[in-house]
CSV table of C-alpha atoms in Angstrom, one decimal:
chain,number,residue,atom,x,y,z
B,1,UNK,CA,5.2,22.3,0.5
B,2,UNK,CA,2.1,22.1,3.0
B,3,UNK,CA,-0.4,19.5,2.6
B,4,UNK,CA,-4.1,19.9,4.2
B,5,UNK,CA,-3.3,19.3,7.5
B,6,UNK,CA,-0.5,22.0,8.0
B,7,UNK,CA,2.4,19.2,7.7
B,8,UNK,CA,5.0,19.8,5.3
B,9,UNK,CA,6.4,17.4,3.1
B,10,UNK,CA,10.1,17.3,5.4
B,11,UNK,CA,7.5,16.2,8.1
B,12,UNK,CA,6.3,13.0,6.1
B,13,UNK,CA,9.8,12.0,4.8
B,14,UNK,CA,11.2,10.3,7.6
B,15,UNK,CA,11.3,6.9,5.8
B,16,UNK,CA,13.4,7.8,2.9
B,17,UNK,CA,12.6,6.0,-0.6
B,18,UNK,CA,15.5,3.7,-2.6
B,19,UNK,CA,17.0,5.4,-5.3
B,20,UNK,CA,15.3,3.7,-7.8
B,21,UNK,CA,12.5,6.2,-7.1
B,22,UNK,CA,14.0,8.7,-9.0
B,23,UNK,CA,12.2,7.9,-12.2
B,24,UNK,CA,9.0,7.7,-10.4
B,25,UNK,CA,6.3,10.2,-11.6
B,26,UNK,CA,5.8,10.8,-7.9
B,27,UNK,CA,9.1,11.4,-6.8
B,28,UNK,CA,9.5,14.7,-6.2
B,29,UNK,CA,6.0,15.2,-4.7
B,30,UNK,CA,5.5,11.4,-2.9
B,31,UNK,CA,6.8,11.8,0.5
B,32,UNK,CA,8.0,8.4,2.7
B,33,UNK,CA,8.2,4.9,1.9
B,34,UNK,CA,7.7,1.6,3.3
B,35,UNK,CA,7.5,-1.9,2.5
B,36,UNK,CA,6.0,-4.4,4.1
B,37,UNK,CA,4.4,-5.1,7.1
B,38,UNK,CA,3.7,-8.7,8.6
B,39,UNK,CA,5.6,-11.8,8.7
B,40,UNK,CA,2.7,-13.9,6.3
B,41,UNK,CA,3.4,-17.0,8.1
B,42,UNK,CA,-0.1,-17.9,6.8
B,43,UNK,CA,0.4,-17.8,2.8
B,44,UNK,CA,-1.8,-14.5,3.1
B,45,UNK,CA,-0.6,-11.3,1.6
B,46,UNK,CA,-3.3,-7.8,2.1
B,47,UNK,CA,-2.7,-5.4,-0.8
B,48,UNK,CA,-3.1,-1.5,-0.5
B,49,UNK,CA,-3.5,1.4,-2.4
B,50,UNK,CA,-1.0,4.3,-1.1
B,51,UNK,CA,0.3,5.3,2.3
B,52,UNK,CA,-1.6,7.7,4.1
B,53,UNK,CA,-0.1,10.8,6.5
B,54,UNK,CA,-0.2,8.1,9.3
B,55,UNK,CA,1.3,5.2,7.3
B,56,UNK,CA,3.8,8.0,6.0
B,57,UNK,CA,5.1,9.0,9.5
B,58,UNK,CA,5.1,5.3,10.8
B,59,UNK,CA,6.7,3.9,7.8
B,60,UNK,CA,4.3,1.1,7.7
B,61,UNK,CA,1.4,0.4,5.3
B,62,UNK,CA,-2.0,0.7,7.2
B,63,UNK,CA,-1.4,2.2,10.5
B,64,UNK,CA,-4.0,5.3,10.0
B,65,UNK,CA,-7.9,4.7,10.0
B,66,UNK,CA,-7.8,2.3,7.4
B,67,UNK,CA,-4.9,-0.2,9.3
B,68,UNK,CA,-7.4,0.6,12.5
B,69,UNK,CA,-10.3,-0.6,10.2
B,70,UNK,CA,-8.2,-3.5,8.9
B,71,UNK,CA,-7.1,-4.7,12.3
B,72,UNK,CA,-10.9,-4.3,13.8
B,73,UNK,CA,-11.6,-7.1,10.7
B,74,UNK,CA,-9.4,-9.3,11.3
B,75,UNK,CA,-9.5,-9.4,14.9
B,76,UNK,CA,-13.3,-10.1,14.7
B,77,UNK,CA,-12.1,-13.1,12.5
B,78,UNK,CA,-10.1,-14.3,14.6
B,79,UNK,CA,-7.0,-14.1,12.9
B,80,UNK,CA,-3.8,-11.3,14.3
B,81,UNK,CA,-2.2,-8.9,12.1
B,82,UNK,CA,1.3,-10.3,12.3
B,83,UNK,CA,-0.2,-13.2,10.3
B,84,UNK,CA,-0.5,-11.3,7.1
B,85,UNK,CA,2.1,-10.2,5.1
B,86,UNK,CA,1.3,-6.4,4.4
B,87,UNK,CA,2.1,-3.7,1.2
B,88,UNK,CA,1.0,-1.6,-0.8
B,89,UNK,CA,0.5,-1.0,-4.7
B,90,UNK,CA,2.2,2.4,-4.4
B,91,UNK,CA,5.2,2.2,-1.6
B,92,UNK,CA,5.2,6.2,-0.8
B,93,UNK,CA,2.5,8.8,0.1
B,94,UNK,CA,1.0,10.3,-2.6
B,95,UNK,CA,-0.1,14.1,-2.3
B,96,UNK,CA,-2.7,15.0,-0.2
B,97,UNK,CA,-3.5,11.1,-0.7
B,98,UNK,CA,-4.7,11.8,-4.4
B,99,UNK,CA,-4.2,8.5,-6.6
B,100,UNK,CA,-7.4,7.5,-8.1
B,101,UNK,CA,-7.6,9.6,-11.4
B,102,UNK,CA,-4.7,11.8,-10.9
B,103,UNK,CA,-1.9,12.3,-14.1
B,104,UNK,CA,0.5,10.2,-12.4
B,105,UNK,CA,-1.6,7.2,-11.1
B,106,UNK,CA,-1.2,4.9,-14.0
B,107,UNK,CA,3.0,5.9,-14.3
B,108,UNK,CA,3.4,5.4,-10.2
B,109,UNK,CA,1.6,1.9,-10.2
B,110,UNK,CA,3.7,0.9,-13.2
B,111,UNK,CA,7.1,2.4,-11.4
B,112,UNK,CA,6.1,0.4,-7.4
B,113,UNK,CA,5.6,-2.7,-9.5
B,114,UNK,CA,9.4,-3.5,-9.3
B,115,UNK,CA,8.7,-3.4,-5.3
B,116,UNK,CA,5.8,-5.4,-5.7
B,117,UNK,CA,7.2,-8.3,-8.0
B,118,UNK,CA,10.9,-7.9,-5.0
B,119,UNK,CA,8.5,-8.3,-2.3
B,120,UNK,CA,6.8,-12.0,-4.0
B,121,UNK,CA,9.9,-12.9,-4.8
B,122,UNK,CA,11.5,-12.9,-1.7
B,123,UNK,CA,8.3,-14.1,0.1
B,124,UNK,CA,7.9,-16.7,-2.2
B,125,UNK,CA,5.3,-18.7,0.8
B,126,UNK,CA,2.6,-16.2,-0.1
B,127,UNK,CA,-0.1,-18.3,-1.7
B,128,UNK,CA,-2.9,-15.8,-1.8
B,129,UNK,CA,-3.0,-11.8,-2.8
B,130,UNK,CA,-6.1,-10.2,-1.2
B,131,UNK,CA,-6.9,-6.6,-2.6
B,132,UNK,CA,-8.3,-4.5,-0.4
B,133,UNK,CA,-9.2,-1.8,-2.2
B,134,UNK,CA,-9.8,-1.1,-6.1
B,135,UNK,CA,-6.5,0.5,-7.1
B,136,UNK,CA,-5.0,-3.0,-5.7
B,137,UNK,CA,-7.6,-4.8,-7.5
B,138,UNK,CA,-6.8,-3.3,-11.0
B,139,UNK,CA,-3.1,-4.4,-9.6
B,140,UNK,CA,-3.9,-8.1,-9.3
B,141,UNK,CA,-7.1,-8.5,-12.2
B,142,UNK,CA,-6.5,-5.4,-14.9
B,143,UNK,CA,-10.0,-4.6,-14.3
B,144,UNK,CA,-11.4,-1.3,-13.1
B,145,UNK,CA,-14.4,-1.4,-9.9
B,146,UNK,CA,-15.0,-4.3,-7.7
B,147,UNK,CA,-18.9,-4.5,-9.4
B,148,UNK,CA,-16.8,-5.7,-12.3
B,149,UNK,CA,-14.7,-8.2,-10.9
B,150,UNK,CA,-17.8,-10.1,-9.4
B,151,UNK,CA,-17.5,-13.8,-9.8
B,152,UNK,CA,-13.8,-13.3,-10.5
């Protein structure tokens, strides 16, 4: 399979998924994996959607133009990267990055959420769950569009 760029699937795979992916709706068609990112030494976990090609190859959740975005904000804050503990709501790269609205968005947010509930658990510091992004916001609230969570 070729995705938009010309890669093919074997060239986004490098990070191979646990085999509890198998029931995924995206596992045939997800390519890589990856955890976290981050030590969160300050309570402070950054929620994602998916893993982009970039994130896919590095194996790491933002490390395309969104993780350069992300790292431009919180450098102008003042704070570093390291700091955060980083993941995403869906642990693999979805096809040609296609999550919001496809058939199998709803059945691969509920399948990651077993990595998502490991990864509190065994970072049990974190005190604060930012989602950046509204597929991670529907994670964390259960509400659709960040007009709708205003005042939330």
């Amino acid at each position: 399979m070729v995705n938009k760029t010309g890669r093919t699937f074997a060239d986004l795979d490098r990070h191979a998924k646990p085999a509890g992916c198998g029931a995924c709706p995206l596992s045939g068609v997800g390519a890589s994996f990856a955890r976290t990112d981050g030590s969160g030494r300050n309570s402070v976990a950054l929620l994602g959607e998916a893993l982009g090609e970039t994130e896919a190859v590095a194996g790491l959740p933002f490390k395309g133009d969104a993780g350069f975005m992300l790292n431009r904000v919180l450098q102008r804050g003042g704070y570093k990267r390291d700091d955060f503990l980083i993941f995403n709501t869906i642990c693999c790269h979805p096809p040609d990055t296609y999550l919001v609205g496809a058939p199998y968005e709803l059945g691969a947010i509920e399948h990651c959420d077993q990595y998502f509930k490991e990864t509190l658990n065994a970072n049990r510091h974190i005190k604060v769950i930012v989602p950046v992004g509204n597929t991670a916001l529907r994670k964390c609230l259960d509400i659709s569009g960040v007009k709708n969570a205003h005042g939330t």
